[in-house]
Amino acid sequence: MQTGYVYHDDYLKHDTGLHPENGGRLTAIMDGLKESPYFNRLILIEPVPAKADQIHYIHTYDLIGTVSDFSASLMQLDPDTPTCSRSFEIALLAAGGVILAVDAVMDGMDSVFALVRPPGHHAEPDRSMGFCLFNNIAIAARHAQKKGLEKVLIVDWDVHHGNGTQEAFYKDSLVMYFSIHQSPHYPGTGSVDETGAGDGSGYNINVPLRSGAGDPDYLYVFNEILVPAARKFKPDIILVSAGQDGHRDDPLAGMNLTSEGFGQMAGVVRSLAYELCGGKLVLALEGGYNYDALSESVVMIFRALMGECDDISETETRTGVWTEMETKVEAVMETRAGAGMGMGAEAGTGPVSDHTRQVVERVKELHSGGKIL
């Protein structure tokens, strides 16, 4: 089994100062990975910049020029999206990293997590916004299709709705977009009745949850909506907008996910990838603004990608960050087991909120008899 990661120190050179989306996020992730039992078993994929025509798979040439010009002028693309002199260059490197991740799984690697920044899922075809310059995951989806894959499933578990990704594929029947997110919350899109238009009608699935939703709610949604929809859609590759800002310790949102919960979601998606598309699975980093929570969650995701969701060999070394994180995870697992919540995808059968159940029923109602549910 081969699991890869995309990373380059140049991603730290998108200098945003004291902005929540800053290079410290990646530094924390890499520190946590290096302390984990998995790091030496991961395969590094060094990114190369995307070309302008690859960015143009999704974005207008006018936007590409705007990002370049604003970066050179050190101007903000919107009130939330600063640039520095190297931001345009690093945004190309971020998109290029996710493109190479797609190439790697098409060439036989089992899964790849692209640890890139700036993030991307808010960037619309003609506008950068919400910390995002170019839409890395959307560009990668089109790249996969240009490489010969037909149907792409995008799973977005960032706490914010991926308005840019939705817009890019809203009329497209060959890209299914599934988003689970906090609502009401930035950017204000992502209601259940935004289900696609034209040929894409029914291929856009939004599951907006109230603040406070946690592991059982998310896994219930995965079991009830994502899994059957994916099986009916039968994707040729699965891409994930992996934002860990739904973590209970994140400062920019109000969800209640645990680090272990992100590993469970990754385990569900990994299982779907093996069942439906030969294991072809790519994740791209989106949000996550508490360094410890982000680092822990990413390590748990890698744990799932390597098929070790349920056990870690006692002979493996656990030091530093990993020892502290494992202690926290084990405490969560004991608490959940004591509550009869189980582990893995079955944890979704635990105490799911009434609101989550109502949203799921509404999604089913809207998509009942449709193309993917």
Coordinates of C-alpha atoms in Angstrom, one line a residue:
M1 CA 0.0 0.0 0.0
Q2 CA 1.4 3.4 -1.0
T3 CA 0.2 6.6 0.5
G4 CA 1.7 9.9 -0.6
Y5 CA 1.8 13.5 0.5
V6 CA 2.4 16.7 -1.4
Y7 CA 4.5 19.3 0.4
H8 CA 7.1 22.0 -0.3
D9 CA 8.6 24.6 2.0
D10 CA 7.7 27.3 -0.6
Y11 CA 4.1 27.0 0.5
L12 CA 5.2 29.0 3.6
K13 CA 6.2 31.9 1.4
H14 CA 2.6 32.9 0.8
D15 CA 3.1 35.4 3.6
T16 CA -0.2 36.5 5.2
G17 CA 1.2 37.9 8.4
L18 CA -1.2 37.5 11.4
H19 CA -4.0 36.3 9.2
P20 CA -5.6 33.0 10.4
E21 CA -4.6 31.3 7.2
N22 CA -0.8 31.5 7.6
G23 CA 2.3 29.3 7.1
G24 CA 2.2 28.2 10.8
R25 CA -0.6 25.8 9.8
L26 CA 1.6 23.8 7.5
T27 CA 4.5 23.9 10.0
A28 CA 2.3 22.4 12.7
I29 CA 1.1 19.7 10.3
M30 CA 4.6 18.7 9.3
D31 CA 5.8 18.7 12.9
G32 CA 2.9 16.4 13.9
L33 CA 3.5 14.1 11.0
K34 CA 7.2 13.8 11.7
E35 CA 6.4 12.8 15.3
S36 CA 3.9 10.2 14.1
P37 CA 4.6 6.5 13.4
Y38 CA 3.6 7.0 9.8
F39 CA 5.9 9.7 8.4
N40 CA 8.8 7.4 7.2
R41 CA 6.3 5.3 5.4
L42 CA 4.8 8.2 3.4
I43 CA 6.0 9.0 -0.1
L44 CA 6.8 12.7 -0.8
I45 CA 5.5 14.2 -4.0
E46 CA 7.3 17.5 -4.8
P47 CA 5.0 19.9 -6.5
V48 CA 5.6 21.9 -9.7
P49 CA 3.6 25.0 -10.6
A50 CA 0.4 24.7 -12.6
K51 CA 0.4 26.4 -16.0
A52 CA -1.9 29.2 -16.8
D53 CA -3.9 27.0 -19.2
Q54 CA -4.4 24.5 -16.3
I55 CA -5.7 27.2 -14.0
H56 CA -8.0 28.2 -16.9
Y57 CA -9.7 24.8 -16.7
I58 CA -11.8 26.6 -14.0
H59 CA -10.8 30.3 -13.9
T60 CA -11.0 33.1 -16.4
Y61 CA -7.8 34.5 -17.8
D62 CA -9.0 37.9 -16.4
L63 CA -8.9 36.4 -12.9
I64 CA -5.5 34.9 -13.4
G65 CA -4.2 38.3 -14.4
T66 CA -5.9 40.0 -11.5
V67 CA -4.3 37.6 -9.0
S68 CA -0.9 38.2 -10.6
D69 CA -1.3 42.0 -10.6
F70 CA -2.6 42.1 -7.0
S71 CA 0.2 39.9 -5.8
A72 CA 2.8 42.2 -7.4
S73 CA 1.1 45.2 -5.8
L74 CA 0.7 43.5 -2.4
M75 CA -3.1 44.2 -2.5
Q76 CA -5.9 42.2 -0.9
L77 CA -8.1 40.3 -3.4
D78 CA -11.0 40.8 -1.0
P79 CA -11.2 41.8 2.7
D80 CA -10.4 38.2 3.8
T81 CA -7.8 37.4 1.1
P82 CA -4.4 39.1 1.4
T83 CA -1.4 38.7 -1.0
C84 CA 2.3 39.2 -0.9
S85 CA 4.8 39.5 -3.7
R86 CA 5.0 35.7 -4.1
S87 CA 1.3 34.8 -3.6
F88 CA 0.6 34.3 -7.3
E89 CA 3.6 32.0 -7.7
I90 CA 2.7 30.0 -4.6
A91 CA -1.0 29.7 -5.7
L92 CA 0.2 28.1 -8.9
L93 CA 2.4 25.7 -6.9
A94 CA -0.7 24.8 -4.7
A95 CA -2.8 24.0 -7.8
G96 CA 0.1 22.2 -9.4
G97 CA 0.5 20.1 -6.2
V98 CA -3.0 18.8 -6.3
I99 CA -2.7 18.1 -10.1
L100 CA 0.4 16.0 -9.4
A101 CA -1.5 14.2 -6.6
V102 CA -4.1 13.2 -9.2
D103 CA -1.4 12.0 -11.6
A104 CA 0.1 9.9 -8.7
V105 CA -3.1 8.0 -8.0
M106 CA -3.8 7.5 -11.7
D107 CA -0.3 6.0 -11.9
G108 CA -1.0 3.5 -9.1
M109 CA -0.5 5.1 -5.8
D110 CA -3.3 4.3 -3.4
S111 CA -4.0 7.8 -2.0
V112 CA -2.4 11.2 -1.7
F113 CA -3.0 14.1 0.7
A114 CA -1.9 17.4 -0.8
L115 CA -0.7 19.6 2.0
V116 CA -0.9 22.8 0.1
R117 CA -1.7 26.5 0.7
P118 CA -3.3 28.8 -0.1
P119 CA -6.6 26.8 0.1
G120 CA -9.1 26.9 -2.8
H121 CA -12.7 25.9 -2.4
H122 CA -14.1 29.4 -2.1
A123 CA -12.5 30.7 -5.3
E124 CA -15.1 31.1 -8.0
P125 CA -14.4 31.0 -11.7
D126 CA -14.1 34.8 -11.9
R127 CA -13.3 35.8 -8.3
S128 CA -10.8 35.0 -5.5
M129 CA -12.3 35.1 -2.0
G130 CA -12.3 33.6 1.5
F131 CA -8.6 33.0 1.9
C132 CA -8.6 31.3 -1.6
L133 CA -6.8 32.4 -4.7
F134 CA -7.4 29.5 -7.2
N135 CA -9.7 26.6 -6.7
N136 CA -7.2 23.7 -6.3
I137 CA -9.7 20.9 -6.0
A138 CA -11.8 22.0 -9.0
I139 CA -8.8 22.4 -11.2
A140 CA -7.6 18.9 -10.2
A141 CA -11.1 17.5 -11.1
R142 CA -10.9 18.9 -14.6
H143 CA -7.3 17.7 -14.9
A144 CA -8.4 14.2 -14.0
Q145 CA -11.0 14.3 -16.7
K146 CA -8.5 15.6 -19.3
K147 CA -6.3 12.6 -18.3
G148 CA -9.1 10.3 -19.3
L149 CA -11.3 9.8 -16.2
E150 CA -15.0 10.6 -16.8
K151 CA -16.8 11.0 -13.5
V152 CA -15.4 12.8 -10.4
L153 CA -16.8 12.8 -6.9
I154 CA -15.8 15.8 -4.8
V155 CA -16.4 15.4 -1.0
D156 CA -16.1 18.7 0.9
W157 CA -16.0 18.4 4.7
D158 CA -14.6 21.9 5.4
V159 CA -16.8 23.7 7.9
H160 CA -17.5 26.4 5.3
H161 CA -19.5 25.6 2.1
G162 CA -17.4 25.5 -1.0
N163 CA -19.2 28.0 -3.0
G164 CA -16.5 28.2 -5.7
T165 CA -16.5 24.4 -6.3
Q166 CA -20.3 24.3 -6.4
E167 CA -20.4 27.2 -9.0
A168 CA -17.8 25.5 -11.2
F169 CA -19.8 22.3 -11.5
Y170 CA -23.4 23.3 -10.9
K171 CA -24.5 22.4 -14.4
D172 CA -22.2 19.4 -14.8
S173 CA -23.5 15.9 -14.6
L174 CA -20.0 14.4 -14.6
V175 CA -18.9 16.0 -11.3
M176 CA -20.9 15.2 -8.2
Y177 CA -20.3 17.7 -5.4
F178 CA -21.1 16.8 -1.9
S179 CA -20.7 19.3 0.9
I180 CA -21.4 19.0 4.6
H181 CA -20.9 22.3 6.4
Q182 CA -22.1 24.6 9.2
S183 CA -25.1 26.8 8.5
P184 CA -25.7 29.6 8.9
H185 CA -22.0 30.5 8.3
Y186 CA -19.7 32.0 5.8
P187 CA -20.1 32.3 2.8
G188 CA -23.9 32.0 3.1
T189 CA -24.4 29.5 0.3
G190 CA -25.0 25.7 0.5
S191 CA -28.7 25.3 1.2
V192 CA -30.3 21.9 0.7
D193 CA -32.3 23.1 -2.3
E194 CA -29.2 24.1 -4.2
T195 CA -29.2 20.8 -6.1
G196 CA -27.7 21.7 -9.5
A197 CA -29.1 23.0 -12.7
G198 CA -29.5 21.9 -16.3
D199 CA -27.5 18.7 -17.0
G200 CA -26.2 19.0 -13.4
S201 CA -29.6 18.9 -11.8
G202 CA -29.4 16.5 -8.9
Y203 CA -25.6 16.2 -8.9
N204 CA -25.1 18.9 -6.2
I205 CA -25.7 17.7 -2.6
N206 CA -25.6 20.1 0.3
V207 CA -26.0 19.0 3.9
P208 CA -26.0 22.2 6.1
L209 CA -25.8 21.4 9.8
R210 CA -26.3 23.5 12.8
S211 CA -23.5 24.6 15.1
G212 CA -22.6 21.9 17.6
A213 CA -22.8 18.9 15.2
G214 CA -20.1 16.4 15.9
D215 CA -18.8 13.0 14.9
P216 CA -22.1 11.1 15.2
D217 CA -23.9 13.7 13.0
Y218 CA -21.3 13.7 10.3
L219 CA -21.0 9.9 10.1
Y220 CA -24.7 9.6 10.1
V221 CA -24.8 11.9 7.1
F222 CA -22.0 10.0 5.4
N223 CA -23.9 6.7 5.9
E224 CA -27.3 8.0 4.9
I225 CA -26.4 10.3 2.0
L226 CA -22.8 10.2 0.8
V227 CA -22.4 6.4 0.7
P228 CA -25.5 5.6 -1.3
A229 CA -25.1 8.6 -3.6
A230 CA -21.5 7.6 -4.4
R231 CA -22.5 4.1 -5.1
K232 CA -25.1 5.2 -7.5
F233 CA -22.8 7.8 -9.2
K234 CA -19.9 5.3 -9.5
P235 CA -17.0 7.8 -9.7
D236 CA -13.7 7.1 -11.5
I237 CA -11.9 9.1 -8.8
I238 CA -12.7 10.7 -5.4
L239 CA -11.4 14.1 -4.4
V240 CA -11.7 15.6 -1.0
S241 CA -11.7 19.2 0.1
A242 CA -10.2 18.4 3.5
G243 CA -10.7 21.3 5.8
Q244 CA -10.4 20.5 9.5
D245 CA -12.0 23.7 10.8
G246 CA -15.0 21.7 11.9
H247 CA -12.9 20.6 14.8
R248 CA -14.3 21.4 18.3
D249 CA -11.2 23.5 19.1
D250 CA -11.2 25.5 15.9
P251 CA -11.6 29.3 16.6
L252 CA -13.5 30.2 13.3
A253 CA -16.4 27.8 13.6
G254 CA -18.8 26.1 16.0
M255 CA -18.8 22.4 15.2
N256 CA -17.9 19.6 17.6
L257 CA -15.8 17.2 15.5
T258 CA -12.8 15.4 17.1
S259 CA -9.5 14.6 15.5
E260 CA -10.5 11.0 15.5
G261 CA -13.7 11.9 13.8
F262 CA -11.8 13.2 10.8
G263 CA -10.0 9.9 10.7
Q264 CA -13.3 8.1 10.6
M265 CA -14.6 10.3 7.7
A266 CA -11.4 9.6 5.8
G267 CA -11.9 5.9 6.5
V268 CA -15.4 6.0 5.0
V269 CA -14.1 7.8 1.9
R270 CA -11.2 5.5 1.5
S271 CA -13.5 2.5 1.6
L272 CA -15.7 4.1 -1.1
A273 CA -12.6 4.7 -3.2
Y274 CA -11.6 1.0 -3.0
E275 CA -15.1 -0.2 -3.7
L276 CA -15.9 2.1 -6.6
C277 CA -12.7 3.4 -8.3
G278 CA -9.8 1.2 -7.6
G279 CA -8.7 3.2 -4.6
K280 CA -8.1 6.5 -6.5
L281 CA -8.4 9.1 -3.7
V282 CA -6.9 12.6 -3.4
L283 CA -7.3 15.0 -0.5
A284 CA -6.4 18.6 -0.6
L285 CA -5.9 20.8 2.5
E286 CA -8.5 23.5 3.0
G287 CA -9.2 25.1 6.4
G288 CA -8.2 24.4 10.0
Y289 CA -6.9 27.2 12.2
N290 CA -6.1 25.7 15.6
Y291 CA -2.6 24.3 15.1
D292 CA -2.9 21.4 17.5
A293 CA -6.3 20.4 16.3
L294 CA -5.3 20.7 12.7
S295 CA -2.1 18.7 13.2
E296 CA -3.8 15.9 15.2
S297 CA -6.6 15.7 12.6
V298 CA -4.3 15.4 9.6
V299 CA -2.3 12.6 11.3
M300 CA -5.6 10.8 12.0
I301 CA -6.5 11.1 8.4
F302 CA -3.2 9.6 7.3
R303 CA -3.8 6.8 9.8
A304 CA -7.0 6.1 8.0
L305 CA -5.5 6.3 4.5
M306 CA -2.9 3.7 5.5
G307 CA -5.7 1.4 6.7
E308 CA -4.9 1.7 10.4
C309 CA -8.1 3.2 11.7
D310 CA -8.8 0.6 14.3
D311 CA -5.3 -0.4 15.6
I312 CA -1.7 0.7 15.8
S313 CA 1.0 -1.8 16.4
E314 CA 2.3 -1.7 20.0
T315 CA 5.9 -2.0 18.5
E316 CA 5.7 1.3 16.8
T317 CA 7.3 4.3 18.4
R318 CA 5.1 6.9 19.9
T319 CA 6.9 10.1 21.0
G320 CA 6.3 13.8 21.4
V321 CA 3.2 15.2 19.7
W322 CA 2.1 11.7 18.8
T323 CA 2.1 10.4 22.4
E324 CA -0.1 13.3 23.6
M325 CA -2.4 13.0 20.6
E326 CA -2.8 9.2 21.0
T327 CA -3.7 9.8 24.7
K328 CA -6.4 12.2 23.7
V329 CA -7.7 9.9 20.9
E330 CA -7.9 6.9 23.3
A331 CA -9.9 9.0 25.8
V332 CA -12.3 10.0 23.0
M333 CA -12.7 6.3 22.0
E334 CA -13.4 5.2 25.6
T335 CA -16.0 7.9 26.0
R336 CA -17.7 7.0 22.7
A337 CA -17.6 3.3 23.5
G338 CA -19.1 3.9 26.9
A339 CA -21.9 5.8 25.3
G340 CA -22.7 2.9 22.9
M341 CA -21.5 5.0 19.9
G342 CA -19.2 2.4 18.4
M343 CA -16.3 3.3 16.2
G344 CA -15.7 3.6 12.4
A345 CA -18.6 4.4 10.2
E346 CA -20.9 2.7 12.7
A347 CA -20.4 5.6 15.1
G348 CA -23.0 7.4 13.0
T349 CA -25.7 5.3 14.7
G350 CA -25.0 7.1 18.0
P351 CA -26.8 10.2 19.4
V352 CA -27.5 12.1 16.3
S353 CA -29.3 15.4 16.7
D354 CA -32.9 15.8 15.6
H355 CA -31.9 18.7 13.4
T356 CA -29.4 16.5 11.6
R357 CA -32.0 13.8 11.0
Q358 CA -34.4 16.4 9.7
V359 CA -31.8 17.8 7.2
V360 CA -31.0 14.3 6.0
E361 CA -34.7 13.6 5.4
R362 CA -35.0 16.9 3.5
V363 CA -32.0 16.0 1.3
K364 CA -33.5 12.6 0.6
E365 CA -36.8 14.2 -0.2
L366 CA -35.2 16.7 -2.7
H367 CA -33.2 13.9 -4.4
S368 CA -35.7 11.1 -4.1
G369 CA -36.1 9.3 -7.4
G370 CA -33.3 11.4 -8.8
K371 CA -30.0 10.6 -10.5
I372 CA -27.9 9.9 -7.4
L373 CA -30.3 9.1 -4.6

